[in-house]
Short mmCIF file of C-alpha atoms in Angstrom, two decimals:
data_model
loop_
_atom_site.label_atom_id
_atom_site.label_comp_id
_atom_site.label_asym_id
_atom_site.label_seq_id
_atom_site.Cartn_x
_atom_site.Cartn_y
_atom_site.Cartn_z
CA UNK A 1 84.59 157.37 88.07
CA UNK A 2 81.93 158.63 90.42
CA UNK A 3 80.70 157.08 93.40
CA UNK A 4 76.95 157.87 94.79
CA UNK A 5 76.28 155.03 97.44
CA UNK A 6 73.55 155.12 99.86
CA UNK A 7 71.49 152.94 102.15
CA UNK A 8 67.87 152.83 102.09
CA UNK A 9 65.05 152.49 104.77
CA UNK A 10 61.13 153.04 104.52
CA UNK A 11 59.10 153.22 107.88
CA UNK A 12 56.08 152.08 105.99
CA UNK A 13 57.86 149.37 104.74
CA UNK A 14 58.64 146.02 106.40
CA UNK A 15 62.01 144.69 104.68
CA UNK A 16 64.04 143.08 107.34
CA UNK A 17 67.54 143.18 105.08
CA UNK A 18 66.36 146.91 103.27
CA UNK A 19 69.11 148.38 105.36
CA UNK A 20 71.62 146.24 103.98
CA UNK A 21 70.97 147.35 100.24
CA UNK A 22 73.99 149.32 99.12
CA UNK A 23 74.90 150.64 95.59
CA UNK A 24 77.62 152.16 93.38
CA UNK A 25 76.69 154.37 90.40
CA UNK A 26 79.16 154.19 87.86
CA UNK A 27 79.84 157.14 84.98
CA UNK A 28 80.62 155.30 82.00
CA UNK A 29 82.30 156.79 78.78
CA UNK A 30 81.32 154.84 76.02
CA UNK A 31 81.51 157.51 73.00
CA UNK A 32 82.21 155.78 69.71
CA UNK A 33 82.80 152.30 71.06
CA UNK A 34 79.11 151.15 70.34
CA UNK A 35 75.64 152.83 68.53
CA UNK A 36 74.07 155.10 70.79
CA UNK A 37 70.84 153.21 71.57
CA UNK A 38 73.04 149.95 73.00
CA UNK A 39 74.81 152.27 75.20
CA UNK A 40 73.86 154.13 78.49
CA UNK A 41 75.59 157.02 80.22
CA UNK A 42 75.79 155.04 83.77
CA UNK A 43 75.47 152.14 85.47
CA UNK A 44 74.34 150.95 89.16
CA UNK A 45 75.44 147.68 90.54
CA UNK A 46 75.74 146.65 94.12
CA UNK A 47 78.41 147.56 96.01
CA UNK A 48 79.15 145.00 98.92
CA UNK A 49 82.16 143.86 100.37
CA UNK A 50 82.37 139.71 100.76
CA UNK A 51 81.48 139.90 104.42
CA UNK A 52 78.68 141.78 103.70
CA UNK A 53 77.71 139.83 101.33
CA UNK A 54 78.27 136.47 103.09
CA UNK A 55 76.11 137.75 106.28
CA UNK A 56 73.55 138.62 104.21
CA UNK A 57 73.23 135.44 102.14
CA UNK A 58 73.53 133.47 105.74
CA UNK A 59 71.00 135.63 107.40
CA UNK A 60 68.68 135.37 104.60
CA UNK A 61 68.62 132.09 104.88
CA UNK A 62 68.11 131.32 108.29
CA UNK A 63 64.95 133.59 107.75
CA UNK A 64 63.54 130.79 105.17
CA UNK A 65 61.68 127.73 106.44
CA UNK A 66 62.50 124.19 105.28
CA UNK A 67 61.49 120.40 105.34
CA UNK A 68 64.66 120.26 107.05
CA UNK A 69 63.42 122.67 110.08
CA UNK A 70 59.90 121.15 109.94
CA UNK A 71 57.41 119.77 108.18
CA UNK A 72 55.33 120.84 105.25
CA UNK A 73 52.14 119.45 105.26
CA UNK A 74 50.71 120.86 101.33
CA UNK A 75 48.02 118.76 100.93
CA UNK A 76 48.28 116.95 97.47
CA UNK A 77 52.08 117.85 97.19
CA UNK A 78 53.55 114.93 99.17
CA UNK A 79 56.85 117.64 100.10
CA UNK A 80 58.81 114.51 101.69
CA UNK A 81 62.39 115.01 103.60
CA UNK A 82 64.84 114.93 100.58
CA UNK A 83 67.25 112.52 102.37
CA UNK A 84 70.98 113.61 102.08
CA UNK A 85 72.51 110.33 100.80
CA UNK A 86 71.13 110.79 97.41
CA UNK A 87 72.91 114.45 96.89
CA UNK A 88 76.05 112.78 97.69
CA UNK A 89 75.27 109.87 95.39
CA UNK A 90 74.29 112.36 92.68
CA UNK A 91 77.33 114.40 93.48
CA UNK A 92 80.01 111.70 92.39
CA UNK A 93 82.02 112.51 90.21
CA UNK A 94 81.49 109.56 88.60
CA UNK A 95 78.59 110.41 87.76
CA UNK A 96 79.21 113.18 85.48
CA UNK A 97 79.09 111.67 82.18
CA UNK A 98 78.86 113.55 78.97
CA UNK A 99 75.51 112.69 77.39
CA UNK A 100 76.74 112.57 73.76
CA UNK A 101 79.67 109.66 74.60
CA UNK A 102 79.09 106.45 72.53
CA UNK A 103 76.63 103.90 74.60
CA UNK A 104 79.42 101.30 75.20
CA UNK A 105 81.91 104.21 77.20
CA UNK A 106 78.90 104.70 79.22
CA UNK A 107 77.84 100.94 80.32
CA UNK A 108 77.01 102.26 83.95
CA UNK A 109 75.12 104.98 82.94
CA UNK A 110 72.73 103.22 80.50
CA UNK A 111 72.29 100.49 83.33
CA UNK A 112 71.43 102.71 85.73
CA UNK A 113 68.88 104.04 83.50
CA UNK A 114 67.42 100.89 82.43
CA UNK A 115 67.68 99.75 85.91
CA UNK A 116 65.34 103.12 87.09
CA UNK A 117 62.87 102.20 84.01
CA UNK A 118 62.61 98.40 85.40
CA UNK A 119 62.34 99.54 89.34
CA UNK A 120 59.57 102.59 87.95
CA UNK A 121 57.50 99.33 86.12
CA UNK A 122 57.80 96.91 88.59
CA UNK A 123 56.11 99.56 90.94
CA UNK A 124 53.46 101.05 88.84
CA UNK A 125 52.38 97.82 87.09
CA UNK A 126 53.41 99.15 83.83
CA UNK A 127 55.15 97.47 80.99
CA UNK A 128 57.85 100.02 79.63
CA UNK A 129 59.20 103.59 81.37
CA UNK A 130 60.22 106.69 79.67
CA UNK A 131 62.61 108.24 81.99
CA UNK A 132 62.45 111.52 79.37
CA UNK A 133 60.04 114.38 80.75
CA UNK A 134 61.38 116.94 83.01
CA UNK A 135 58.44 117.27 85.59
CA UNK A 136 55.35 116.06 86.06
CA UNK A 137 53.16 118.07 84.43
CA UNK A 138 55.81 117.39 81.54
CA UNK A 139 54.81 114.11 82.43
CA UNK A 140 51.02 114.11 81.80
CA UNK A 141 51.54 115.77 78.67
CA UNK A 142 53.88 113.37 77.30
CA UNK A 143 51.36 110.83 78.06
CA UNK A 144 48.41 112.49 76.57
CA UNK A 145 50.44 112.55 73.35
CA UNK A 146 51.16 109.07 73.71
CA UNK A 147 47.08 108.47 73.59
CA UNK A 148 46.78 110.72 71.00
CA UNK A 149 49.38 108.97 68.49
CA UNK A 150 47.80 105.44 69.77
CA UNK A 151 44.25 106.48 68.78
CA UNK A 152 46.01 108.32 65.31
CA UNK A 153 47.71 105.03 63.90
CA UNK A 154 44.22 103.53 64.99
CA UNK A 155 42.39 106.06 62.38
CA UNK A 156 40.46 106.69 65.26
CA UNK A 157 40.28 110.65 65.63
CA UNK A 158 38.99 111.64 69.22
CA UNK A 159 38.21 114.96 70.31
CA UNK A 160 37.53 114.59 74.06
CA UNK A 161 39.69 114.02 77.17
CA UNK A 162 36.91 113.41 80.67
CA UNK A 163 38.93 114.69 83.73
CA UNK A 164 37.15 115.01 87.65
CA UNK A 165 36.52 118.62 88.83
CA UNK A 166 38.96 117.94 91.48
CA UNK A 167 41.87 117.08 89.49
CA UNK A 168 44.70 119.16 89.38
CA UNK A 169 44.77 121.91 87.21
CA UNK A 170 47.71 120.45 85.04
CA UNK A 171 45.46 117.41 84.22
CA UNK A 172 43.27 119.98 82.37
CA UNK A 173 46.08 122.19 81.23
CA UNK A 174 47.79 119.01 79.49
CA UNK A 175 44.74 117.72 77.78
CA UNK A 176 44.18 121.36 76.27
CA UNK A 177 47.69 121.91 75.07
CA UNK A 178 47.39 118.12 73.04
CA UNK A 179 44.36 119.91 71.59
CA UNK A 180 41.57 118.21 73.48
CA UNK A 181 38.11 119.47 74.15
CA UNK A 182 37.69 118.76 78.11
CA UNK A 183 34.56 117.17 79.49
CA UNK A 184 34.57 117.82 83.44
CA UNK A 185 33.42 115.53 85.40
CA UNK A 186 31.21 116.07 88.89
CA UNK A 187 32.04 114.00 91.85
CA UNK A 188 29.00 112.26 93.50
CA UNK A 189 27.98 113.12 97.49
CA UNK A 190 31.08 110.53 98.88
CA UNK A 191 33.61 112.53 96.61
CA UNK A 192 34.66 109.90 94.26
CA UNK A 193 33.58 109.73 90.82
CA UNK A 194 30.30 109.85 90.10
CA UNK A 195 29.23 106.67 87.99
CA UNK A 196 26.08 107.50 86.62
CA UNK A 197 27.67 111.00 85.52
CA UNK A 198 30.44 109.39 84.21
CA UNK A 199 28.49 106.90 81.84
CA UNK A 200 26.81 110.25 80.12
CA UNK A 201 30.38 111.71 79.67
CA UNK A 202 32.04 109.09 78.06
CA UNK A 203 31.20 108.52 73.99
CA UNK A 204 33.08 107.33 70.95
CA UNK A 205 35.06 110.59 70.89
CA UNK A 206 36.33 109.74 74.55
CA UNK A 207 40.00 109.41 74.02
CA UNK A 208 41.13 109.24 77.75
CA UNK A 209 39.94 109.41 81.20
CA UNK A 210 42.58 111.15 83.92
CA UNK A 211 42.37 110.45 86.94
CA UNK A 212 44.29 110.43 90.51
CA UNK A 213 43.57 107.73 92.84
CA UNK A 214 43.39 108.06 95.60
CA UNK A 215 41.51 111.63 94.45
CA UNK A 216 42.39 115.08 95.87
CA UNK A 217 40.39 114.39 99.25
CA UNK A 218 42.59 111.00 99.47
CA UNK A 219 39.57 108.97 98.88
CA UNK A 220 40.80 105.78 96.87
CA UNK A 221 38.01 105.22 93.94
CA UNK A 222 36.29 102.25 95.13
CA UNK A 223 34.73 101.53 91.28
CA UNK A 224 38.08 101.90 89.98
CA UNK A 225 37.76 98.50 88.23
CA UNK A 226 34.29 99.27 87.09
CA UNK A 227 35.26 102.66 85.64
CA UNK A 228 38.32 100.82 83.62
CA UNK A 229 36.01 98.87 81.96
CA UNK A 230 33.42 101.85 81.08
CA UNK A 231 36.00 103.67 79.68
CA UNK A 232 37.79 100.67 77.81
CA UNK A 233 34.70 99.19 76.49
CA UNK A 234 34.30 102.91 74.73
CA UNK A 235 37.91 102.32 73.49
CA UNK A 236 39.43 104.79 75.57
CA UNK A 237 42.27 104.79 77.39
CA UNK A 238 42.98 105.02 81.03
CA UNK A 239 45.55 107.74 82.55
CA UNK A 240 46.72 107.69 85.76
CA UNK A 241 47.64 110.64 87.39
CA UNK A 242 50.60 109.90 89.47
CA UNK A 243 50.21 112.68 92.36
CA UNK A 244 48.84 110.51 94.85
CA UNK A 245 51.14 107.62 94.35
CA UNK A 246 53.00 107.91 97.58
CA UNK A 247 49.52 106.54 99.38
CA UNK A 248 49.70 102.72 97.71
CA UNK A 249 53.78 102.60 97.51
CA UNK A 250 54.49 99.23 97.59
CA UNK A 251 51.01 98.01 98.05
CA UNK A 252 48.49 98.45 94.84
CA UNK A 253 49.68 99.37 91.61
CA UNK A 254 48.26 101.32 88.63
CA UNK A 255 48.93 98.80 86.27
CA UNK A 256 46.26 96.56 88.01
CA UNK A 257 43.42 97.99 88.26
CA UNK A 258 43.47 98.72 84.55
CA UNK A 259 45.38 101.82 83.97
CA UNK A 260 47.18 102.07 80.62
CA UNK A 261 49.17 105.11 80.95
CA UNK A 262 50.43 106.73 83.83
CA UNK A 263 52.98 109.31 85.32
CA UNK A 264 55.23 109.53 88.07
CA UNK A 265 56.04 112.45 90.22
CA UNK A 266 59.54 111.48 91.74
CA UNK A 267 59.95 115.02 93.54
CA UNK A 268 56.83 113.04 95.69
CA UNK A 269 56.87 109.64 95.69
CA UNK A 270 60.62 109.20 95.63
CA UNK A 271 61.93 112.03 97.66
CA UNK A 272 63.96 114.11 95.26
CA UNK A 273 63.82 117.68 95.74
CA UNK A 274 60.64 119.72 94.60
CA UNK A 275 61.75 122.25 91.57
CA UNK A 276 60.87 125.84 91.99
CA UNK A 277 61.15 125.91 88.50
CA UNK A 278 63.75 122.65 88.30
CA UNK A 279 65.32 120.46 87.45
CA UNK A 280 62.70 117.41 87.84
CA UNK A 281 61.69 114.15 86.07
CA UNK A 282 58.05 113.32 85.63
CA UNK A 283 58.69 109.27 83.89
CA UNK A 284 56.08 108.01 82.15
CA UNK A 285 54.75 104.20 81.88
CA UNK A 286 52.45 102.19 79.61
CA UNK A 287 51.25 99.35 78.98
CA UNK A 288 52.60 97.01 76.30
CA UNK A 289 50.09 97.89 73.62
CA UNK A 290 51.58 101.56 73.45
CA UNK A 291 55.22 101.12 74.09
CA UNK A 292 55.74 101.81 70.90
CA UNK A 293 54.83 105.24 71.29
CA UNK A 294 57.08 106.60 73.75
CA UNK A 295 59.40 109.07 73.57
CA UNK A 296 62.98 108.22 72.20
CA UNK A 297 65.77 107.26 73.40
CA UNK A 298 65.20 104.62 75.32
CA UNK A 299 67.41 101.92 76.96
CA UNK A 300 67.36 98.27 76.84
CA UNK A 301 69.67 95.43 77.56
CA UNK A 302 71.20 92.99 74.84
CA UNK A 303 73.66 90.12 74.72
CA UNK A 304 76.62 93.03 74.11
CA UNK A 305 75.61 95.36 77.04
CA UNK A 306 72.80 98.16 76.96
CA UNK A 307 72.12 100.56 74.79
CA UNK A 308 69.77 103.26 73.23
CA UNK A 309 67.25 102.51 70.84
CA UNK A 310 64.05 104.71 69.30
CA UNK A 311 60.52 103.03 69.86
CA UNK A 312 59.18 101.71 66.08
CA UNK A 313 56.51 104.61 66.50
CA UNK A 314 58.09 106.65 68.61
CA UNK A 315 56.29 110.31 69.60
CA UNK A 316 60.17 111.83 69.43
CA UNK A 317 61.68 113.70 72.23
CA UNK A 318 60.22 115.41 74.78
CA UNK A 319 63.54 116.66 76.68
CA UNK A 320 67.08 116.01 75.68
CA UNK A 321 68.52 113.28 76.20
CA UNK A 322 67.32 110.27 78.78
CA UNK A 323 65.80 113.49 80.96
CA UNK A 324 67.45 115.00 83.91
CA UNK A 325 70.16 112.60 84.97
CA UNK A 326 70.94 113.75 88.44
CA UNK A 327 67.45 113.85 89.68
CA UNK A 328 66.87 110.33 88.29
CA UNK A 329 69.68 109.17 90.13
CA UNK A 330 68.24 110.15 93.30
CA UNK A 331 65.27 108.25 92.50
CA UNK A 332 67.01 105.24 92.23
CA UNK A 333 68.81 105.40 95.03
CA UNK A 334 65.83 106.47 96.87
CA UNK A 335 64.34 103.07 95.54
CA UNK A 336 67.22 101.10 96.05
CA UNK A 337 67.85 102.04 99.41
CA UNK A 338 64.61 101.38 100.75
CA UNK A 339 63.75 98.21 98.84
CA UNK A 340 60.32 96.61 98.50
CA UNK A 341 59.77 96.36 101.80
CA UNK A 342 60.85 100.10 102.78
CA UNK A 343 58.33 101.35 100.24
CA UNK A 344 54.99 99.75 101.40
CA UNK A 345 56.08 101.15 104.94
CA UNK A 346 56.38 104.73 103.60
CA UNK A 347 53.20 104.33 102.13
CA UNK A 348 51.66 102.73 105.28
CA UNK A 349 53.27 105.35 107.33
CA UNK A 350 52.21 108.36 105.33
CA UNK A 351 48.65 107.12 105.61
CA UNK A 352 48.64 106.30 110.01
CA UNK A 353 50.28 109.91 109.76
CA UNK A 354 47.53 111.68 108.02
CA UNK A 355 44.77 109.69 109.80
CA UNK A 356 46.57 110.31 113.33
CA UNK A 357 46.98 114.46 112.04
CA UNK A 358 43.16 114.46 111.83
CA UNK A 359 42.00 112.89 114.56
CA UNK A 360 43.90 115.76 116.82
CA UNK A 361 42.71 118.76 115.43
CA UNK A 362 39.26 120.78 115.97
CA UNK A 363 38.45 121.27 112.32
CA UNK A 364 35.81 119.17 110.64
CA UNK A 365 36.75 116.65 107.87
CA UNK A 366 33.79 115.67 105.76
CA UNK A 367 34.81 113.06 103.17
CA UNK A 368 36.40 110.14 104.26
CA UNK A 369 37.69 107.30 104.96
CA UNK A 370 40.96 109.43 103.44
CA UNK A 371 44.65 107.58 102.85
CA UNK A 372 47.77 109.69 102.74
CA UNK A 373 45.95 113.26 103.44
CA UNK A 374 42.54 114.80 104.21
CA UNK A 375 40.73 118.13 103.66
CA UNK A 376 39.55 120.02 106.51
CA UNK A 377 37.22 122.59 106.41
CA UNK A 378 37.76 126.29 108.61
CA UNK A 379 33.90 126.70 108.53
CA UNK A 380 32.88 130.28 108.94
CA UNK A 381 36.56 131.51 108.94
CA UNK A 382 38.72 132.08 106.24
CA UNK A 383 41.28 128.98 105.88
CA UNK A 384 44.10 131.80 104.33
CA UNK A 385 43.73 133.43 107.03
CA UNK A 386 43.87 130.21 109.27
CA UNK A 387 47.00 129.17 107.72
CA UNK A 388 48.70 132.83 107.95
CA UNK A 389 48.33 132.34 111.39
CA UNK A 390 49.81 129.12 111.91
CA UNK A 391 52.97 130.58 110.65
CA UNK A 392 53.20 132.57 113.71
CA UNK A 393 52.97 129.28 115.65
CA UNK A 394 56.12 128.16 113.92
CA UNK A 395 54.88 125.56 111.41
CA UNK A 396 54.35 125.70 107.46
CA UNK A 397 50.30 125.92 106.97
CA UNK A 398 49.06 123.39 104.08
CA UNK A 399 47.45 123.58 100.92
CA UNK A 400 44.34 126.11 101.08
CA UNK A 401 40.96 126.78 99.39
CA UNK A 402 41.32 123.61 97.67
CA UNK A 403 39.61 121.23 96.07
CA UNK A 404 36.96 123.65 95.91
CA UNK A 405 34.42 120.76 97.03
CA UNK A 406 35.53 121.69 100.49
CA UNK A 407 34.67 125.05 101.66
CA UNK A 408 37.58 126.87 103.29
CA UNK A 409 39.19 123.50 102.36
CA UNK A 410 42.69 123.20 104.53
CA UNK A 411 44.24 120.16 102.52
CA UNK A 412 46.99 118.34 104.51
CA UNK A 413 49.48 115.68 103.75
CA UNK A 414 52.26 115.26 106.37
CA UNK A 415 53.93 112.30 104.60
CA UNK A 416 55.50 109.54 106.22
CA UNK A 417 58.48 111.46 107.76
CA UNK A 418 57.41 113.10 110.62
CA UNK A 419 57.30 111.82 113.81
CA UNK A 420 54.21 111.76 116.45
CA UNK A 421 55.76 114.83 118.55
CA UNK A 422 56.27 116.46 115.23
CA UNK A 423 52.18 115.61 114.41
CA UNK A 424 50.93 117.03 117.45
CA UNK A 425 53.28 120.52 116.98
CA UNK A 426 50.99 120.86 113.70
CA UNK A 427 48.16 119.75 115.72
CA UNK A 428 48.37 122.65 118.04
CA UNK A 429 48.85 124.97 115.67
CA UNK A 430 45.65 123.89 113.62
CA UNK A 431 43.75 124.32 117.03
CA UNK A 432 45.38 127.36 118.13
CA UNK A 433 45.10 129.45 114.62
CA UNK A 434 41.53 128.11 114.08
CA UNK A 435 40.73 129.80 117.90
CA UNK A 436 42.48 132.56 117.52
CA UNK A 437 40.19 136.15 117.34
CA UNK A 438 39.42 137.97 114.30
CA UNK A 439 42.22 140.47 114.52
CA UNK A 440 44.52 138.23 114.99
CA UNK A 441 43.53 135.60 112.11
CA UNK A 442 43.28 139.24 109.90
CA UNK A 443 46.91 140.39 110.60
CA UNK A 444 48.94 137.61 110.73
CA UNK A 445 51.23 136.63 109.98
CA UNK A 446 53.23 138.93 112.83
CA UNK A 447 56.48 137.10 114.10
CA UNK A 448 57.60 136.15 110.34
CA UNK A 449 60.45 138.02 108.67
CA UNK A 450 57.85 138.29 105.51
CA UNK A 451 54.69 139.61 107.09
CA UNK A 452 51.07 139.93 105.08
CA UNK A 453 51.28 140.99 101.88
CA UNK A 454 48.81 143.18 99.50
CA UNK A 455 48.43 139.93 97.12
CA UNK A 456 46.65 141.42 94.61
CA UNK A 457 48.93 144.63 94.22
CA UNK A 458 51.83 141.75 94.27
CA UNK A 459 50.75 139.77 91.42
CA UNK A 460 49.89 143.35 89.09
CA UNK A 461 52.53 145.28 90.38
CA UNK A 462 55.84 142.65 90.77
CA UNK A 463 58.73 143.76 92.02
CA UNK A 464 61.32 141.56 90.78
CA UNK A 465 64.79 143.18 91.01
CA UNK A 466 66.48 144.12 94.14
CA UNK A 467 67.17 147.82 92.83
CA UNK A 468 63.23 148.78 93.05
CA UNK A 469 62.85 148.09 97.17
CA UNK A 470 62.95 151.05 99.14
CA UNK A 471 61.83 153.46 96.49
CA UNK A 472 58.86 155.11 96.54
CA UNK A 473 55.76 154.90 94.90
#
């Protein structure tokens, strides 16, 4: 066995942990064990020691900002403080329950679940949950189909879904995928919905009408009750698109000003971790008229004790099982531990906090009046370029460049967690970056451990494993 180990560095290169990179190549004999194309006359593999590699790990992440070093105002992403309590609630051992045990050796389970799907109604204004899709955008789709088999048992084939221009992109993604034709829809001079626009759009082949409210600028749609009725007097149906939830918490729900479907994000509105990929829950409710439709299993309570049952037209599964346990867990005890009244002051909060954010900083906001967040404009500089900087100020920049009905739109949401000290750090920073020269918008970031990157050589040219850094081109 042959050693070759060897540490790498690259003047040209900025990699704060390259010289930490070690490997072992490794001769390897396999003659006659396997077929010659599965085999390979060496291997390299890392070759650390578990100091080495337990400095690393710890240094690496005390290079990585979190909501639990600051806050992170994304506009339209609601990234809340993921409060502690519910990993240990989650993390009870208790609460590890084979899925496939019989429904009465899992009575607390199935309660808990039916207890989320009651809480997740109550709050919405919806009639029946499913707890079933993994993520929001799982979410939306599950609910599209849900239109899609109403209007099917109806006879009623429709071919188009109408969805803002400033939705999110999922909206339009999820429509597409159910096989919809998508009519966009232009947003009049306030930012809302344009009514007159909207009366053209909508026909008997209208099958749905998405939309968040409040919208992407955080303007709640004043005609909301008129635009139910356009679209229900057409015999569509009304989604609800449950990113901007966290803005009425507790204080107007869905169900009530006519929505018949809707989705909701509980990595936003009810502080469970965001993915990076997962796990998540995006639950879906309806009204009573399409219950029938929704995914199976679901969980209701009898005489006996709960258990599963499979809607009478049920669109089938979606995910397996009742969805990602653990995460809906947290939701409930998120809910739970906050109670009625604890809700409509996160929402109240999250909306002061936004309002408060924008009233401090020297960036224009041209659509309001906004709820939870707002979307500033950088004018004649470039808001990227803005936010790279603010990094440098020690603060997580928001959402950029969108919706594109702001130019150099800066969207921020700070959510209800942070405090006013907290609002005027970001405050600063906004002011600071936006005043900053040329150069200094144009190379910064500087005091990160990740500075600027080539973006567009990033996304063509990946580098993905840890064996490629410090080679050469």
């Amino acid at each position: 066995m042959n050693f070759d180990q060897a540490r790498f560095s690259r003047d040209d290169v900025y990699e704060p942990l390259l010289s930490e990179k070690d490997s072992t190549t490794v001769e390897v004999d396999a003659d006659g064990v396997l077929p010659d194309d599965l085999t390979r006359d060496e291997l390299t593999l890392p070759a650390l020691s578990e100091p080495q590699l337990a400095r690393h790990y710890t240094r690496l992440s005390q290079m990585n900002y979190s909501v639990e070093l600051g806050p992170y105002p994304l506009g339209s992403c609601t990234m809340k403080y993921n409060p502690s309590f519910t990993e240990d609630v989650a993390g009870d051992p208790r609460a590890a329950v084979h899925p496939d045990r019989s429904d009465r050796t899992v009575q607390g389970t199935l309660g808990l679940l039916h207890g989320l799907q009651e809480y997740l109604a109550d709050i919405g204004g919806m009639d029946a949950v499913t707890l079933q899709p993994p993520a929001g955008a799982a979410g939306e789709f599950t609910g599209i189909l849900i239109a899609k088999a109403y209007h099917e048992a109806r006879d009623d084939d429709r071919s188009e879904i109408i969805i803002p221009a400033s939705a999110h992109g999922t909206n339009f993604a999820s429509a597409a995928m159910a096989g919809y034709d998508v009519v966009e829809l232009p947003s009049d001079e306030d930012g809302r919905v344009d009514i007159e626009a909207l009366d053209a759009a909508i026909s008997e082949e209208t099958a749905a009408l998405m939309l968040t409210n409040p919208n992407t600028l955080g303007l709640f749609e004043r005609d909301i009750v008129e635009i139910a009725d356009m679209v229900h007097e057409a015999g569509g149906l009304l989604y609800y698109d449950g990113a901007n939830f966290n803005a009425l918490l507790g204080r107007a729900r869905p169900g009530d000003m006519g929505f018949d479907i809707m989705h909701y994000n509980v990595h936003k509105t009810f502080a469970t971790p965001h993915g990076g990929g997962g796990p998540g829950a995006g639950p879906v409710g309806v009204v009573d008229e399409l219950a029938e439709y929704l995914p199976s299993p679901m969980v209701r309570e009898t005489a006996a004790g709960y258990e599963q049952y499979e809607p009478e037209s049920s669109i089938g599964k979606v995910h397996g099982f009742a969805g990602n346990w653990l995460v809906l867990v947290k939701a409930y005890a998120y809910i739970a531990r906050l109670g009625d009244e604890g809700l409509a002051d996160a929402s109240a909060k999250a909306v002061l906090n936004a309002n408060y954010l924008a009233s401090q900083i020297d960036l224009d906001v041209p659509y309001g009046p906004f709820h939870h967040e707002f979307a500033a404009t950088s004018g004649d500089r470039d808001a990227a370029d803005v936010a790279k900087r603010m990094l440098d100020y020690g603060v997580h920049p928001p959402t950029t460049k969108w919706p594109e009905l702001v130019p150099e739109a800066m969207l921020t949401e700070p959510t209800e967690v942070e405090d006013k000290a907290s609002l005027d750090d970001l405050a600063h920073a906004f002011n600071a970056a936006y005043a900053d020269s040329d150069e200094a918008l144009e190379t910064a970031p500087s005091k990160t451990s990740a500075r600027r990157i080539d973006q567009v050589s990033a996304a063509r040219n990946p580098r993905l494993s840890w064996q490629s850094l410090g080679d050469e081109e």
